[in-house]
PDB file of C-alpha atoms in Angstrom:
ATOM      1  CA  UNK L  21     -45.567 -23.117 -94.142  1.00 76.00           C
ATOM      2  CA  UNK L  22     -49.054 -22.141 -93.136  1.00 81.00           C
ATOM      3  CA  UNK L  23     -49.893 -18.807 -91.505  1.00 89.00           C
ATOM      4  CA  UNK L  24     -52.957 -17.053 -90.143  1.00 94.00           C
ATOM      5  CA  UNK L  25     -53.768 -13.361 -89.961  1.00 96.00           C
ATOM      6  CA  UNK L  26     -56.442 -11.777 -87.817  1.00 98.00           C
ATOM      7  CA  UNK L  27     -56.510  -8.169 -88.977  1.00 97.00           C
ATOM      8  CA  UNK L  28     -58.448  -6.788 -86.018  1.00 96.00           C
ATOM      9  CA  UNK L  29     -56.604  -6.715 -82.695  1.00 96.00           C
ATOM     10  CA  UNK L  30     -59.549  -5.248 -80.790  1.00 96.00           C
ATOM     11  CA  UNK L  31     -63.250  -5.081 -81.587  1.00 97.00           C
ATOM     12  CA  UNK L  32     -65.980  -3.489 -79.484  1.00 97.00           C
ATOM     13  CA  UNK L  33     -69.642  -4.209 -80.144  1.00 97.00           C
ATOM     14  CA  UNK L  34     -72.822  -3.421 -78.291  1.00 97.00           C
ATOM     15  CA  UNK L  35     -74.713  -6.229 -76.643  1.00 97.00           C
ATOM     16  CA  UNK L  36     -77.301  -7.581 -79.061  1.00 97.00           C
ATOM     17  CA  UNK L  37     -75.423  -6.380 -82.125  1.00 98.00           C
ATOM     18  CA  UNK L  38     -74.058  -8.714 -84.777  1.00 97.00           C
ATOM     19  CA  UNK L  39     -70.410  -9.710 -84.866  1.00 97.00           C
ATOM     20  CA  UNK L  40     -67.927 -10.687 -87.521  1.00 98.00           C
ATOM     21  CA  UNK L  41     -64.299 -11.520 -86.727  1.00 98.00           C
ATOM     22  CA  UNK L  42     -61.969 -11.791 -89.685  1.00 98.00           C
ATOM     23  CA  UNK L  43     -59.448 -14.510 -90.361  1.00 98.00           C
ATOM     24  CA  UNK L  44     -57.224 -14.977 -93.406  1.00 97.00           C
ATOM     25  CA  UNK L  45     -54.962 -17.954 -93.898  1.00 94.00           C
ATOM     26  CA  UNK L  46     -52.095 -18.869 -96.130  1.00 90.00           C
ATOM     27  CA  UNK L  47     -51.648 -22.487 -97.119  1.00 81.00           C
ATOM     28  CA  UNK L  48     -51.149 -24.229-100.443  1.00 74.00           C
ATOM     29  CA  UNK L  49     -53.770 -26.933-100.051  1.00 78.00           C
ATOM     30  CA  UNK L  50     -57.126 -27.126 -98.298  1.00 76.00           C
ATOM     31  CA  UNK L  51     -56.407 -26.411 -94.656  1.00 84.00           C
ATOM     32  CA  UNK L  52     -58.076 -27.540 -91.487  1.00 89.00           C
ATOM     33  CA  UNK L  53     -59.461 -24.361 -89.889  1.00 92.00           C
ATOM     34  CA  UNK L  54     -60.490 -23.678 -86.322  1.00 93.00           C
ATOM     35  CA  UNK L  55     -61.850 -20.926 -84.133  1.00 97.00           C
ATOM     36  CA  UNK L  56     -61.049 -20.961 -80.420  1.00 96.00           C
ATOM     37  CA  UNK L  57     -62.187 -18.683 -77.603  1.00 96.00           C
ATOM     38  CA  UNK L  58     -60.163 -17.914 -74.491  1.00 95.00           C
ATOM     39  CA  UNK L  59     -61.390 -16.154 -71.371  1.00 92.00           C
ATOM     40  CA  UNK L  60     -58.752 -14.436 -69.195  1.00 86.00           C
ATOM     41  CA  UNK L  61     -56.458 -16.934 -67.490  1.00 80.00           C
ATOM     42  CA  UNK L  62     -58.252 -19.881 -69.049  1.00 85.00           C
ATOM     43  CA  UNK L  63     -57.451 -22.489 -71.660  1.00 88.00           C
ATOM     44  CA  UNK L  64     -58.756 -22.578 -75.205  1.00 92.00           C
ATOM     45  CA  UNK L  65     -62.273 -23.708 -76.028  1.00 92.00           C
ATOM     46  CA  UNK L  66     -63.069 -24.902 -79.526  1.00 92.00           C
ATOM     47  CA  UNK L  67     -65.962 -22.979 -81.085  1.00 96.00           C
ATOM     48  CA  UNK L  68     -66.022 -24.705 -84.464  1.00 94.00           C
ATOM     49  CA  UNK L  69     -63.873 -26.334 -87.120  1.00 92.00           C
ATOM     50  CA  UNK L  70     -63.808 -26.838 -90.875  1.00 91.00           C
ATOM     51  CA  UNK L  71     -62.234 -29.812 -92.604  1.00 86.00           C
ATOM     52  CA  UNK L  72     -64.243 -30.273 -95.797  1.00 83.00           C
ATOM     53  CA  UNK L  73     -67.779 -30.248 -97.149  1.00 86.00           C
ATOM     54  CA  UNK L  74     -70.303 -27.528 -96.414  1.00 89.00           C
ATOM     55  CA  UNK L  75     -68.454 -24.232 -96.261  1.00 92.00           C
ATOM     56  CA  UNK L  76     -70.802 -22.782 -93.633  1.00 96.00           C
ATOM     57  CA  UNK L  77     -69.965 -24.326 -90.297  1.00 96.00           C
ATOM     58  CA  UNK L  78     -72.086 -24.132 -87.179  1.00 97.00           C
ATOM     59  CA  UNK L  79     -70.445 -24.086 -83.787  1.00 96.00           C
ATOM     60  CA  UNK L  80     -71.247 -23.773 -80.131  1.00 96.00           C
ATOM     61  CA  UNK L  81     -72.687 -20.710 -78.392  1.00 95.00           C
ATOM     62  CA  UNK L  82     -74.493 -19.575 -81.554  1.00 97.00           C
ATOM     63  CA  UNK L  83     -71.330 -18.979 -83.603  1.00 98.00           C
ATOM     64  CA  UNK L  84     -70.867 -19.851 -87.242  1.00 98.00           C
ATOM     65  CA  UNK L  85     -68.037 -19.432 -89.725  1.00 98.00           C
ATOM     66  CA  UNK L  86     -67.811 -19.496 -93.490  1.00 97.00           C
ATOM     67  CA  UNK L  87     -64.891 -20.896 -95.446  1.00 95.00           C
ATOM     68  CA  UNK L  88     -64.211 -18.927 -98.632  1.00 94.00           C
ATOM     69  CA  UNK L  89     -61.426 -20.502-100.642  1.00 91.00           C
ATOM     70  CA  UNK L  90     -61.314 -17.662-103.186  1.00 92.00           C
ATOM     71  CA  UNK L  91     -60.623 -15.165-100.411  1.00 94.00           C
ATOM     72  CA  UNK L  92     -58.536 -17.485 -98.192  1.00 93.00           C
ATOM     73  CA  UNK L  93     -60.829 -16.494 -95.366  1.00 96.00           C
ATOM     74  CA  UNK L  94     -62.655 -18.156 -92.504  1.00 97.00           C
ATOM     75  CA  UNK L  95     -64.612 -15.391 -90.776  1.00 98.00           C
ATOM     76  CA  UNK L  96     -66.495 -15.975 -87.544  1.00 98.00           C
ATOM     77  CA  UNK L  97     -69.984 -14.572 -87.112  1.00 98.00           C
ATOM     78  CA  UNK L  98     -72.666 -14.308 -84.490  1.00 98.00           C
ATOM     79  CA  UNK L  99     -76.033 -12.617 -85.091  1.00 97.00           C
ATOM     80  CA  UNK L 100     -76.483 -11.254 -81.564  1.00 97.00           C
ATOM     81  CA  UNK L 101     -73.638 -10.844 -79.102  1.00 98.00           C
ATOM     82  CA  UNK L 102     -74.034 -11.436 -75.376  1.00 97.00           C
ATOM     83  CA  UNK L 103     -71.934  -9.791 -72.655  1.00 96.00           C
ATOM     84  CA  UNK L 104     -70.497 -13.232 -71.831  1.00 95.00           C
ATOM     85  CA  UNK L 105     -68.941 -13.389 -75.315  1.00 97.00           C
ATOM     86  CA  UNK L 106     -66.288 -10.882 -74.278  1.00 97.00           C
ATOM     87  CA  UNK L 107     -63.011 -12.796 -74.615  1.00 97.00           C
ATOM     88  CA  UNK L 108     -60.017 -13.382 -76.885  1.00 97.00           C
ATOM     89  CA  UNK L 109     -60.736 -15.198 -80.119  1.00 98.00           C
ATOM     90  CA  UNK L 110     -58.114 -17.138 -82.040  1.00 97.00           C
ATOM     91  CA  UNK L 111     -58.306 -18.449 -85.565  1.00 97.00           C
ATOM     92  CA  UNK L 112     -56.003 -21.389 -86.261  1.00 94.00           C
ATOM     93  CA  UNK L 113     -54.942 -23.547 -89.180  1.00 91.00           C
ATOM     94  CA  UNK L 114     -53.519 -27.053 -89.381  1.00 85.00           C
ATOM     95  CA  UNK L 115     -52.080 -28.842 -92.364  1.00 72.00           C
ATOM     96  CA  UNK L 116     -53.627 -32.056 -93.606  1.00 59.00           C
ATOM     97  CA  UNK L 117     -50.810 -33.818 -91.800  1.00 60.00           C
ATOM     98  CA  UNK L 118     -52.404 -32.130 -88.875  1.00 59.00           C
ATOM     99  CA  UNK L 119     -49.670 -32.253 -86.328  1.00 64.00           C
ATOM    100  CA  UNK L 120     -49.077 -28.518 -86.082  1.00 77.00           C
ATOM    101  CA  UNK L 121     -51.686 -25.955 -85.163  1.00 85.00           C
ATOM    102  CA  UNK L 122     -50.723 -22.403 -86.089  1.00 89.00           C
ATOM    103  CA  UNK L 123     -52.605 -19.535 -84.475  1.00 94.00           C
ATOM    104  CA  UNK L 124     -53.425 -16.063 -85.619  1.00 96.00           C
ATOM    105  CA  UNK L 125     -52.568 -13.139 -83.362  1.00 96.00           C
ATOM    106  CA  UNK L 126     -56.015 -13.092 -81.793  1.00 97.00           C
ATOM    107  CA  UNK L 127     -58.864 -10.590 -81.624  1.00 98.00           C
ATOM    108  CA  UNK L 128     -59.967  -9.219 -78.278  1.00 97.00           C
ATOM    109  CA  UNK L 129     -63.728  -8.751 -78.217  1.00 98.00           C
ATOM    110  CA  UNK L 130     -65.257  -6.247 -75.834  1.00 97.00           C
ATOM    111  CA  UNK L 131     -69.018  -5.999 -75.401  1.00 97.00           C
ATOM    112  CA  UNK L 132     -70.696  -2.740 -74.401  1.00 96.00           C
ATOM    113  CA  UNK L 133     -73.909  -2.909 -72.371  1.00 91.00           C
TER     114      UNK L 133
ATOM    115  CA  UNK Z  21     -63.829 -38.491 -70.658  1.00 68.00           C
ATOM    116  CA  UNK Z  22     -63.384 -35.667 -73.162  1.00 73.00           C
ATOM    117  CA  UNK Z  23     -60.949 -33.514 -71.244  1.00 91.00           C
ATOM    118  CA  UNK Z  24     -57.286 -32.731 -71.032  1.00 95.00           C
ATOM    119  CA  UNK Z  25     -56.291 -32.282 -67.389  1.00 96.00           C
ATOM    120  CA  UNK Z  26     -53.296 -30.172 -66.434  1.00 97.00           C
ATOM    121  CA  UNK Z  27     -51.707 -29.935 -63.015  1.00 97.00           C
ATOM    122  CA  UNK Z  28     -50.862 -27.812 -61.203  1.00 97.00           C
ATOM    123  CA  UNK Z  29     -53.048 -24.883 -62.214  1.00 96.00           C
ATOM    124  CA  UNK Z  30     -50.583 -22.391 -60.753  1.00 97.00           C
ATOM    125  CA  UNK Z  31     -46.865 -22.730 -60.051  1.00 97.00           C
ATOM    126  CA  UNK Z  32     -44.342 -20.313 -58.616  1.00 97.00           C
ATOM    127  CA  UNK Z  33     -40.729 -21.413 -58.800  1.00 95.00           C
ATOM    128  CA  UNK Z  34     -37.305 -19.963 -58.224  1.00 94.00           C
ATOM    129  CA  UNK Z  35     -34.654 -19.883 -60.899  1.00 93.00           C
ATOM    130  CA  UNK Z  36     -32.739 -22.737 -59.246  1.00 92.00           C
ATOM    131  CA  UNK Z  37     -35.749 -24.988 -58.717  1.00 92.00           C
ATOM    132  CA  UNK Z  38     -36.720 -28.123 -60.587  1.00 96.00           C
ATOM    133  CA  UNK Z  39     -40.420 -28.653 -61.168  1.00 96.00           C
ATOM    134  CA  UNK Z  40     -42.684 -30.579 -63.522  1.00 97.00           C
ATOM    135  CA  UNK Z  41     -45.940 -29.855 -65.276  1.00 98.00           C
ATOM    136  CA  UNK Z  42     -48.299 -32.737 -65.878  1.00 98.00           C
ATOM    137  CA  UNK Z  43     -50.877 -33.339 -68.587  1.00 98.00           C
ATOM    138  CA  UNK Z  44     -53.293 -36.256 -68.852  1.00 97.00           C
ATOM    139  CA  UNK Z  45     -55.914 -37.338 -71.377  1.00 96.00           C
ATOM    140  CA  UNK Z  46     -58.011 -40.475 -71.673  1.00 93.00           C
ATOM    141  CA  UNK Z  47     -59.525 -39.918 -75.095  1.00 91.00           C
ATOM    142  CA  UNK Z  48     -57.150 -42.297 -76.852  1.00 91.00           C
ATOM    143  CA  UNK Z  49     -55.502 -39.428 -78.701  1.00 91.00           C
ATOM    144  CA  UNK Z  50     -52.088 -40.386 -80.039  1.00 90.00           C
ATOM    145  CA  UNK Z  51     -50.672 -36.885 -80.461  1.00 91.00           C
ATOM    146  CA  UNK Z  52     -49.942 -34.566 -77.557  1.00 93.00           C
ATOM    147  CA  UNK Z  53     -48.573 -31.044 -77.533  1.00 94.00           C
ATOM    148  CA  UNK Z  54     -47.059 -28.393 -75.308  1.00 96.00           C
ATOM    149  CA  UNK Z  55     -47.745 -24.757 -76.087  1.00 96.00           C
ATOM    150  CA  UNK Z  56     -46.447 -21.632 -74.357  1.00 97.00           C
ATOM    151  CA  UNK Z  57     -48.605 -18.532 -74.208  1.00 96.00           C
ATOM    152  CA  UNK Z  58     -47.417 -15.121 -73.064  1.00 95.00           C
ATOM    153  CA  UNK Z  59     -49.912 -12.477 -72.029  1.00 91.00           C
ATOM    154  CA  UNK Z  60     -51.904 -10.998 -74.892  1.00 88.00           C
ATOM    155  CA  UNK Z  61     -50.206 -13.313 -77.406  1.00 93.00           C
ATOM    156  CA  UNK Z  62     -51.310 -16.473 -79.225  1.00 94.00           C
ATOM    157  CA  UNK Z  63     -50.081 -19.885 -78.098  1.00 94.00           C
ATOM    158  CA  UNK Z  64     -46.719 -20.912 -79.517  1.00 94.00           C
ATOM    159  CA  UNK Z  65     -45.923 -24.538 -80.190  1.00 92.00           C
ATOM    160  CA  UNK Z  66     -43.083 -26.011 -78.130  1.00 95.00           C
ATOM    161  CA  UNK Z  67     -43.199 -29.794 -78.574  1.00 94.00           C
ATOM    162  CA  UNK Z  68     -45.221 -32.440 -80.368  1.00 92.00           C
ATOM    163  CA  UNK Z  69     -45.361 -36.093 -79.360  1.00 93.00           C
ATOM    164  CA  UNK Z  70     -46.799 -38.561 -81.820  1.00 90.00           C
ATOM    165  CA  UNK Z  71     -47.333 -42.141 -80.678  1.00 91.00           C
ATOM    166  CA  UNK Z  72     -45.246 -41.379 -77.574  1.00 93.00           C
ATOM    167  CA  UNK Z  73     -42.256 -40.233 -79.609  1.00 94.00           C
ATOM    168  CA  UNK Z  74     -41.013 -36.668 -79.830  1.00 93.00           C
ATOM    169  CA  UNK Z  75     -41.705 -35.576 -83.391  1.00 88.00           C
ATOM    170  CA  UNK Z  76     -41.323 -31.799 -83.212  1.00 84.00           C
ATOM    171  CA  UNK Z  77     -39.159 -29.589 -81.015  1.00 88.00           C
ATOM    172  CA  UNK Z  78     -39.555 -25.962 -81.970  1.00 86.00           C
ATOM    173  CA  UNK Z  79     -36.011 -25.006 -80.934  1.00 89.00           C
ATOM    174  CA  UNK Z  80     -37.002 -24.882 -77.283  1.00 95.00           C
ATOM    175  CA  UNK Z  81     -34.177 -24.241 -74.762  1.00 95.00           C
ATOM    176  CA  UNK Z  82     -32.913 -27.336 -72.957  1.00 95.00           C
ATOM    177  CA  UNK Z  83     -34.136 -26.002 -69.611  1.00 96.00           C
ATOM    178  CA  UNK Z  84     -37.500 -27.340 -70.825  1.00 97.00           C
ATOM    179  CA  UNK Z  85     -37.498 -31.128 -71.063  1.00 97.00           C
ATOM    180  CA  UNK Z  86     -40.598 -32.989 -72.260  1.00 97.00           C
ATOM    181  CA  UNK Z  87     -41.423 -36.573 -71.441  1.00 97.00           C
ATOM    182  CA  UNK Z  88     -44.186 -38.890 -72.593  1.00 96.00           C
ATOM    183  CA  UNK Z  89     -44.271 -41.904 -70.238  1.00 95.00           C
ATOM    184  CA  UNK Z  90     -47.316 -43.435 -71.954  1.00 93.00           C
ATOM    185  CA  UNK Z  91     -50.045 -42.568 -74.423  1.00 91.00           C
ATOM    186  CA  UNK Z  92     -52.130 -40.770 -71.782  1.00 95.00           C
ATOM    187  CA  UNK Z  93     -49.493 -38.724 -70.013  1.00 97.00           C
ATOM    188  CA  UNK Z  94     -47.269 -35.844 -70.999  1.00 98.00           C
ATOM    189  CA  UNK Z  95     -44.856 -34.106 -68.663  1.00 98.00           C
ATOM    190  CA  UNK Z  96     -42.793 -30.961 -68.992  1.00 98.00           C
ATOM    191  CA  UNK Z  97     -39.767 -30.869 -66.710  1.00 98.00           C
ATOM    192  CA  UNK Z  98     -38.484 -27.433 -65.800  1.00 97.00           C
ATOM    193  CA  UNK Z  99     -35.010 -26.580 -64.548  1.00 95.00           C
ATOM    194  CA  UNK Z 100     -33.081 -23.334 -64.166  1.00 94.00           C
ATOM    195  CA  UNK Z 101     -35.808 -21.245 -65.723  1.00 95.00           C
ATOM    196  CA  UNK Z 102     -35.603 -17.511 -66.261  1.00 96.00           C
ATOM    197  CA  UNK Z 103     -38.208 -14.881 -65.328  1.00 96.00           C
ATOM    198  CA  UNK Z 104     -39.031 -14.468 -69.037  1.00 96.00           C
ATOM    199  CA  UNK Z 105     -40.238 -18.083 -69.037  1.00 97.00           C
ATOM    200  CA  UNK Z 106     -43.219 -17.003 -66.953  1.00 97.00           C
ATOM    201  CA  UNK Z 107     -46.282 -17.782 -69.043  1.00 96.00           C
ATOM    202  CA  UNK Z 108     -49.367 -19.956 -69.400  1.00 96.00           C
ATOM    203  CA  UNK Z 109     -48.340 -23.450 -70.475  1.00 97.00           C
ATOM    204  CA  UNK Z 110     -51.025 -25.276 -72.394  1.00 96.00           C
ATOM    205  CA  UNK Z 111     -51.223 -28.946 -73.159  1.00 96.00           C
ATOM    206  CA  UNK Z 112     -53.323 -30.303 -76.019  1.00 94.00           C
ATOM    207  CA  UNK Z 113     -54.099 -33.639 -77.585  1.00 93.00           C
ATOM    208  CA  UNK Z 114     -55.513 -34.713 -80.914  1.00 90.00           C
ATOM    209  CA  UNK Z 115     -56.363 -37.756 -82.934  1.00 83.00           C
ATOM    210  CA  UNK Z 116     -54.638 -37.789 -86.337  1.00 68.00           C
ATOM    211  CA  UNK Z 117     -54.269 -34.043 -86.024  1.00 53.00           C
ATOM    212  CA  UNK Z 118     -57.935 -33.122 -86.025  1.00 67.00           C
ATOM    213  CA  UNK Z 119     -60.139 -32.206 -83.122  1.00 72.00           C
ATOM    214  CA  UNK Z 120     -57.499 -30.676 -80.902  1.00 86.00           C
ATOM    215  CA  UNK Z 121     -58.513 -30.500 -77.225  1.00 90.00           C
ATOM    216  CA  UNK Z 122     -56.736 -28.081 -74.910  1.00 93.00           C
ATOM    217  CA  UNK Z 123     -56.289 -28.220 -71.180  1.00 94.00           C
ATOM    218  CA  UNK Z 124     -56.925 -25.180 -69.002  1.00 94.00           C
ATOM    219  CA  UNK Z 125     -53.212 -24.573 -68.597  1.00 95.00           C
ATOM    220  CA  UNK Z 126     -50.630 -24.068 -65.889  1.00 97.00           C
ATOM    221  CA  UNK Z 127     -49.871 -20.477 -64.975  1.00 96.00           C
ATOM    222  CA  UNK Z 128     -46.117 -20.450 -64.305  1.00 97.00           C
ATOM    223  CA  UNK Z 129     -44.326 -17.628 -62.514  1.00 97.00           C
ATOM    224  CA  UNK Z 130     -40.528 -17.705 -62.254  1.00 96.00           C
ATOM    225  CA  UNK Z 131     -39.111 -15.531 -59.502  1.00 95.00           C
TER     226      UNK Z 131
END
């Protein structure tokens, strides 16, 4: 079965600083990988996804992620964080059958002014 | 229409009540899902419907009863819930398992 690990429970960055959120997955074949963002009390918004092809994926709100098969990682990056980016971020994996989305534990991002 | 709509947004119910959560999508997605999310935790899969048939039940207690009346609608019927069932209930849909779209959720409080 697939699994996802987000090693950082909390991260605090200053506004304008760069950001990297880590995600490691476990799955025997090439997975479908996702990053979602969730503001308090809200649903999940898809930031970006990787299925195949170019390993550097561009998403919304200036986010990007890089799939590294050798490291089983799919880290999320943003060059300059805005205060509005403060939220919970979830990495998720689906099998190529695709009918089950498994989430990591989440990383809570706080942004200092 | 690229949204998943969930109603109601908030629900307070007693332990003897019967209520239903509703989810609707008009994207032609043939898979629909119910997830449960407790505070400060990731969403946990409850049920998967594929082509209007229940394909996955993640050992959910029978006090939760899903229903898929047609390809656009997904209901979750609630009966005799416990306070620990209070959570955010999220509905999602997808086409062939890619491009999941989530609704904004129903915040359920059981008193």
